[in-house]
């Protein structure tokens, strides 16, 4: 990891954990078996990296409790030369393909009381992507 991709915002707080496999591949989210059929050998904290927006969309018909409009992006991290893709909300609707973004932790990606499931039965936190400075 190079110094220019480190984020002090999330350091030692929350981890956006990807799994590394013996064949060098990295997946997010992690899986019990990697693309080569082997178990993970370690993890990578993607919150320490900057990603590039591959594509994005804005949804105006969102599930209960999700903000409207809701801008989502597929982003790609470069982790030691290995591409790792993730999808998530973007903190702004001012996003373009090729923009650099960084993950930021969010305690509630949607409003817990708005869905049909019991709020205690789900996790509400996660990561959004904000423009990198």
PDB file of C-alpha atoms in Angstrom:
ATOM      1  CA  UNK A   1       0.000   0.000   0.000  1.00  0.00           C
ATOM      2  CA  UNK A   2       1.342   3.407  -0.880  1.00  0.00           C
ATOM      3  CA  UNK A   3       1.151   6.364   1.500  1.00  0.00           C
ATOM      4  CA  UNK A   4      -1.217   8.292  -0.775  1.00  0.00           C
ATOM      5  CA  UNK A   5      -3.978   5.690  -0.386  1.00  0.00           C
ATOM      6  CA  UNK A   6      -4.141   5.602   3.423  1.00  0.00           C
ATOM      7  CA  UNK A   7      -7.184   7.074   5.172  1.00  0.00           C
ATOM      8  CA  UNK A   8      -6.785   8.308   8.732  1.00  0.00           C
ATOM      9  CA  UNK A   9     -10.582   8.743   8.875  1.00  0.00           C
ATOM     10  CA  UNK A  10     -11.193   5.011   9.395  1.00  0.00           C
ATOM     11  CA  UNK A  11      -7.894   3.997  10.983  1.00  0.00           C
ATOM     12  CA  UNK A  12      -8.363   1.586  13.901  1.00  0.00           C
ATOM     13  CA  UNK A  13     -12.131   2.154  13.953  1.00  0.00           C
ATOM     14  CA  UNK A  14     -13.973  -0.001  11.424  1.00  0.00           C
ATOM     15  CA  UNK A  15     -12.690  -2.461   8.876  1.00  0.00           C
ATOM     16  CA  UNK A  16     -13.926  -2.973   5.302  1.00  0.00           C
ATOM     17  CA  UNK A  17     -12.576  -6.511   5.227  1.00  0.00           C
ATOM     18  CA  UNK A  18     -11.686  -8.288   1.998  1.00  0.00           C
ATOM     19  CA  UNK A  19     -10.180 -11.777   1.863  1.00  0.00           C
ATOM     20  CA  UNK A  20      -6.902 -12.718   0.177  1.00  0.00           C
ATOM     21  CA  UNK A  21      -6.480 -16.221  -1.307  1.00  0.00           C
ATOM     22  CA  UNK A  22      -3.424 -18.381  -2.116  1.00  0.00           C
ATOM     23  CA  UNK A  23      -3.685 -17.625  -5.860  1.00  0.00           C
ATOM     24  CA  UNK A  24      -3.291 -13.885  -5.111  1.00  0.00           C
ATOM     25  CA  UNK A  25      -6.926 -12.986  -5.730  1.00  0.00           C
ATOM     26  CA  UNK A  26      -8.824 -10.754  -3.294  1.00  0.00           C
ATOM     27  CA  UNK A  27     -12.610 -10.656  -2.909  1.00  0.00           C
ATOM     28  CA  UNK A  28     -15.003  -8.291  -1.239  1.00  0.00           C
ATOM     29  CA  UNK A  29     -16.981  -9.352   0.554  1.00  0.00           C
ATOM     30  CA  UNK A  30     -14.871 -12.299   1.631  1.00  0.00           C
ATOM     31  CA  UNK A  31     -15.971 -15.846   0.844  1.00  0.00           C
ATOM     32  CA  UNK A  32     -15.129 -19.195   2.500  1.00  0.00           C
ATOM     33  CA  UNK A  33     -13.530 -20.344  -0.769  1.00  0.00           C
ATOM     34  CA  UNK A  34     -11.817 -18.115  -3.309  1.00  0.00           C
ATOM     35  CA  UNK A  35     -11.913 -18.227  -7.111  1.00  0.00           C
ATOM     36  CA  UNK A  36      -9.296 -21.012  -7.079  1.00  0.00           C
ATOM     37  CA  UNK A  37     -11.331 -23.105  -4.612  1.00  0.00           C
ATOM     38  CA  UNK A  38      -8.990 -22.482  -1.679  1.00  0.00           C
ATOM     39  CA  UNK A  39      -9.666 -20.983   1.762  1.00  0.00           C
ATOM     40  CA  UNK A  40      -8.508 -17.408   2.482  1.00  0.00           C
ATOM     41  CA  UNK A  41      -4.964 -16.887   3.718  1.00  0.00           C
ATOM     42  CA  UNK A  42      -5.503 -13.393   5.123  1.00  0.00           C
ATOM     43  CA  UNK A  43      -7.490 -10.193   5.018  1.00  0.00           C
ATOM     44  CA  UNK A  44      -7.100  -6.703   3.602  1.00  0.00           C
ATOM     45  CA  UNK A  45      -8.724  -3.574   5.054  1.00  0.00           C
ATOM     46  CA  UNK A  46     -10.083  -1.740   2.006  1.00  0.00           C
ATOM     47  CA  UNK A  47     -10.866   1.330   4.139  1.00  0.00           C
ATOM     48  CA  UNK A  48      -7.139   2.102   3.895  1.00  0.00           C
ATOM     49  CA  UNK A  49      -7.292   2.418   0.088  1.00  0.00           C
ATOM     50  CA  UNK A  50      -8.652   4.780  -2.543  1.00  0.00           C
ATOM     51  CA  UNK A  51     -10.845   3.324  -5.293  1.00  0.00           C
ATOM     52  CA  UNK A  52     -11.892   4.420  -8.786  1.00  0.00           C
ATOM     53  CA  UNK A  53     -15.540   4.677  -9.833  1.00  0.00           C
ATOM     54  CA  UNK A  54     -16.165   2.115 -12.601  1.00  0.00           C
ATOM     55  CA  UNK A  55     -19.861   2.916 -13.043  1.00  0.00           C
ATOM     56  CA  UNK A  56     -22.674   4.483 -11.050  1.00  0.00           C
ATOM     57  CA  UNK A  57     -26.427   4.987 -11.019  1.00  0.00           C
ATOM     58  CA  UNK A  58     -29.004   6.904  -9.046  1.00  0.00           C
ATOM     59  CA  UNK A  59     -32.081   5.089  -7.778  1.00  0.00           C
ATOM     60  CA  UNK A  60     -35.213   7.113  -7.153  1.00  0.00           C
ATOM     61  CA  UNK A  61     -37.345   4.103  -6.150  1.00  0.00           C
ATOM     62  CA  UNK A  62     -35.543   2.946  -3.018  1.00  0.00           C
ATOM     63  CA  UNK A  63     -36.522   0.368  -0.369  1.00  0.00           C
ATOM     64  CA  UNK A  64     -38.131   1.629   2.852  1.00  0.00           C
ATOM     65  CA  UNK A  65     -35.678   3.580   4.966  1.00  0.00           C
ATOM     66  CA  UNK A  66     -33.139   4.210   2.188  1.00  0.00           C
ATOM     67  CA  UNK A  67     -32.581   7.824   1.232  1.00  0.00           C
ATOM     68  CA  UNK A  68     -34.034   9.140  -2.017  1.00  0.00           C
ATOM     69  CA  UNK A  69     -32.406   9.596  -4.394  1.00  0.00           C
ATOM     70  CA  UNK A  70     -29.774   6.978  -3.611  1.00  0.00           C
ATOM     71  CA  UNK A  71     -26.578   7.134  -5.659  1.00  0.00           C
ATOM     72  CA  UNK A  72     -24.732   3.811  -5.913  1.00  0.00           C
ATOM     73  CA  UNK A  73     -21.355   3.064  -7.479  1.00  0.00           C
ATOM     74  CA  UNK A  74     -19.279   0.075  -8.437  1.00  0.00           C
ATOM     75  CA  UNK A  75     -15.720   0.961  -7.500  1.00  0.00           C
ATOM     76  CA  UNK A  76     -12.397  -0.768  -8.040  1.00  0.00           C
ATOM     77  CA  UNK A  77      -9.531  -0.809  -5.569  1.00  0.00           C
ATOM     78  CA  UNK A  78      -5.963  -1.589  -6.611  1.00  0.00           C
ATOM     79  CA  UNK A  79      -4.503  -3.706  -3.811  1.00  0.00           C
ATOM     80  CA  UNK A  80      -0.887  -4.545  -4.614  1.00  0.00           C
ATOM     81  CA  UNK A  81      -1.762  -4.777  -8.333  1.00  0.00           C
ATOM     82  CA  UNK A  82      -4.851  -6.942  -7.725  1.00  0.00           C
ATOM     83  CA  UNK A  83      -8.217  -5.365  -8.685  1.00  0.00           C
ATOM     84  CA  UNK A  84     -10.948  -5.603  -6.039  1.00  0.00           C
ATOM     85  CA  UNK A  85     -14.484  -4.390  -6.825  1.00  0.00           C
ATOM     86  CA  UNK A  86     -17.179  -3.299  -4.402  1.00  0.00           C
ATOM     87  CA  UNK A  87     -20.616  -1.727  -4.672  1.00  0.00           C
ATOM     88  CA  UNK A  88     -22.060   0.817  -2.298  1.00  0.00           C
ATOM     89  CA  UNK A  89     -23.758   4.124  -1.694  1.00  0.00           C
ATOM     90  CA  UNK A  90     -21.983   7.330  -2.611  1.00  0.00           C
ATOM     91  CA  UNK A  91     -22.124  10.314  -0.264  1.00  0.00           C
ATOM     92  CA  UNK A  92     -22.899  12.733  -3.121  1.00  0.00           C
ATOM     93  CA  UNK A  93     -24.778  12.732  -6.399  1.00  0.00           C
ATOM     94  CA  UNK A  94     -21.826  14.585  -7.954  1.00  0.00           C
ATOM     95  CA  UNK A  95     -19.964  11.502  -9.168  1.00  0.00           C
ATOM     96  CA  UNK A  96     -18.449  10.541 -12.508  1.00  0.00           C
ATOM     97  CA  UNK A  97     -16.769   7.466 -13.978  1.00  0.00           C
ATOM     98  CA  UNK A  98     -13.062   7.653 -13.164  1.00  0.00           C
ATOM     99  CA  UNK A  99     -13.505   9.674  -9.961  1.00  0.00           C
ATOM    100  CA  UNK A 100     -11.418   8.605  -6.991  1.00  0.00           C
ATOM    101  CA  UNK A 101     -13.372   7.741  -3.838  1.00  0.00           C
ATOM    102  CA  UNK A 102     -12.552   6.406  -0.410  1.00  0.00           C
ATOM    103  CA  UNK A 103     -14.691   4.302   1.919  1.00  0.00           C
ATOM    104  CA  UNK A 104     -16.174   6.040   4.955  1.00  0.00           C
ATOM    105  CA  UNK A 105     -17.931   4.244   7.781  1.00  0.00           C
ATOM    106  CA  UNK A 106     -21.617   4.938   8.356  1.00  0.00           C
ATOM    107  CA  UNK A 107     -23.527   3.738  11.452  1.00  0.00           C
ATOM    108  CA  UNK A 108     -26.862   3.573   9.604  1.00  0.00           C
ATOM    109  CA  UNK A 109     -26.954   2.993   5.851  1.00  0.00           C
ATOM    110  CA  UNK A 110     -30.741   3.060   6.139  1.00  0.00           C
ATOM    111  CA  UNK A 111     -33.297   3.809   8.812  1.00  0.00           C
ATOM    112  CA  UNK A 112     -33.719   0.743  11.074  1.00  0.00           C
ATOM    113  CA  UNK A 113     -37.405   1.245  11.889  1.00  0.00           C
ATOM    114  CA  UNK A 114     -38.580   1.658   8.286  1.00  0.00           C
ATOM    115  CA  UNK A 115     -38.358  -1.960   7.099  1.00  0.00           C
ATOM    116  CA  UNK A 116     -40.629  -4.919   7.720  1.00  0.00           C
ATOM    117  CA  UNK A 117     -38.010  -6.924   9.634  1.00  0.00           C
ATOM    118  CA  UNK A 118     -37.225  -6.420  13.291  1.00  0.00           C
ATOM    119  CA  UNK A 119     -34.434  -3.824  13.587  1.00  0.00           C
ATOM    120  CA  UNK A 120     -32.470  -6.029  16.017  1.00  0.00           C
ATOM    121  CA  UNK A 121     -32.351  -8.844  13.432  1.00  0.00           C
ATOM    122  CA  UNK A 122     -30.127  -6.900  11.015  1.00  0.00           C
ATOM    123  CA  UNK A 123     -26.943  -4.908  10.906  1.00  0.00           C
ATOM    124  CA  UNK A 124     -27.403  -1.314   9.758  1.00  0.00           C
ATOM    125  CA  UNK A 125     -23.829  -0.094   9.501  1.00  0.00           C
ATOM    126  CA  UNK A 126     -21.373  -0.288   6.658  1.00  0.00           C
ATOM    127  CA  UNK A 127     -19.342   1.814   4.262  1.00  0.00           C
ATOM    128  CA  UNK A 128     -20.253   4.509   1.763  1.00  0.00           C
ATOM    129  CA  UNK A 129     -17.888   6.076  -0.741  1.00  0.00           C
ATOM    130  CA  UNK A 130     -16.950   9.752  -0.650  1.00  0.00           C
ATOM    131  CA  UNK A 131     -14.851  11.724  -3.119  1.00  0.00           C
ATOM    132  CA  UNK A 132     -11.125  11.430  -2.342  1.00  0.00           C
ATOM    133  CA  UNK A 133      -9.329  14.698  -1.760  1.00  0.00           C
TER     134      UNK A 133
END
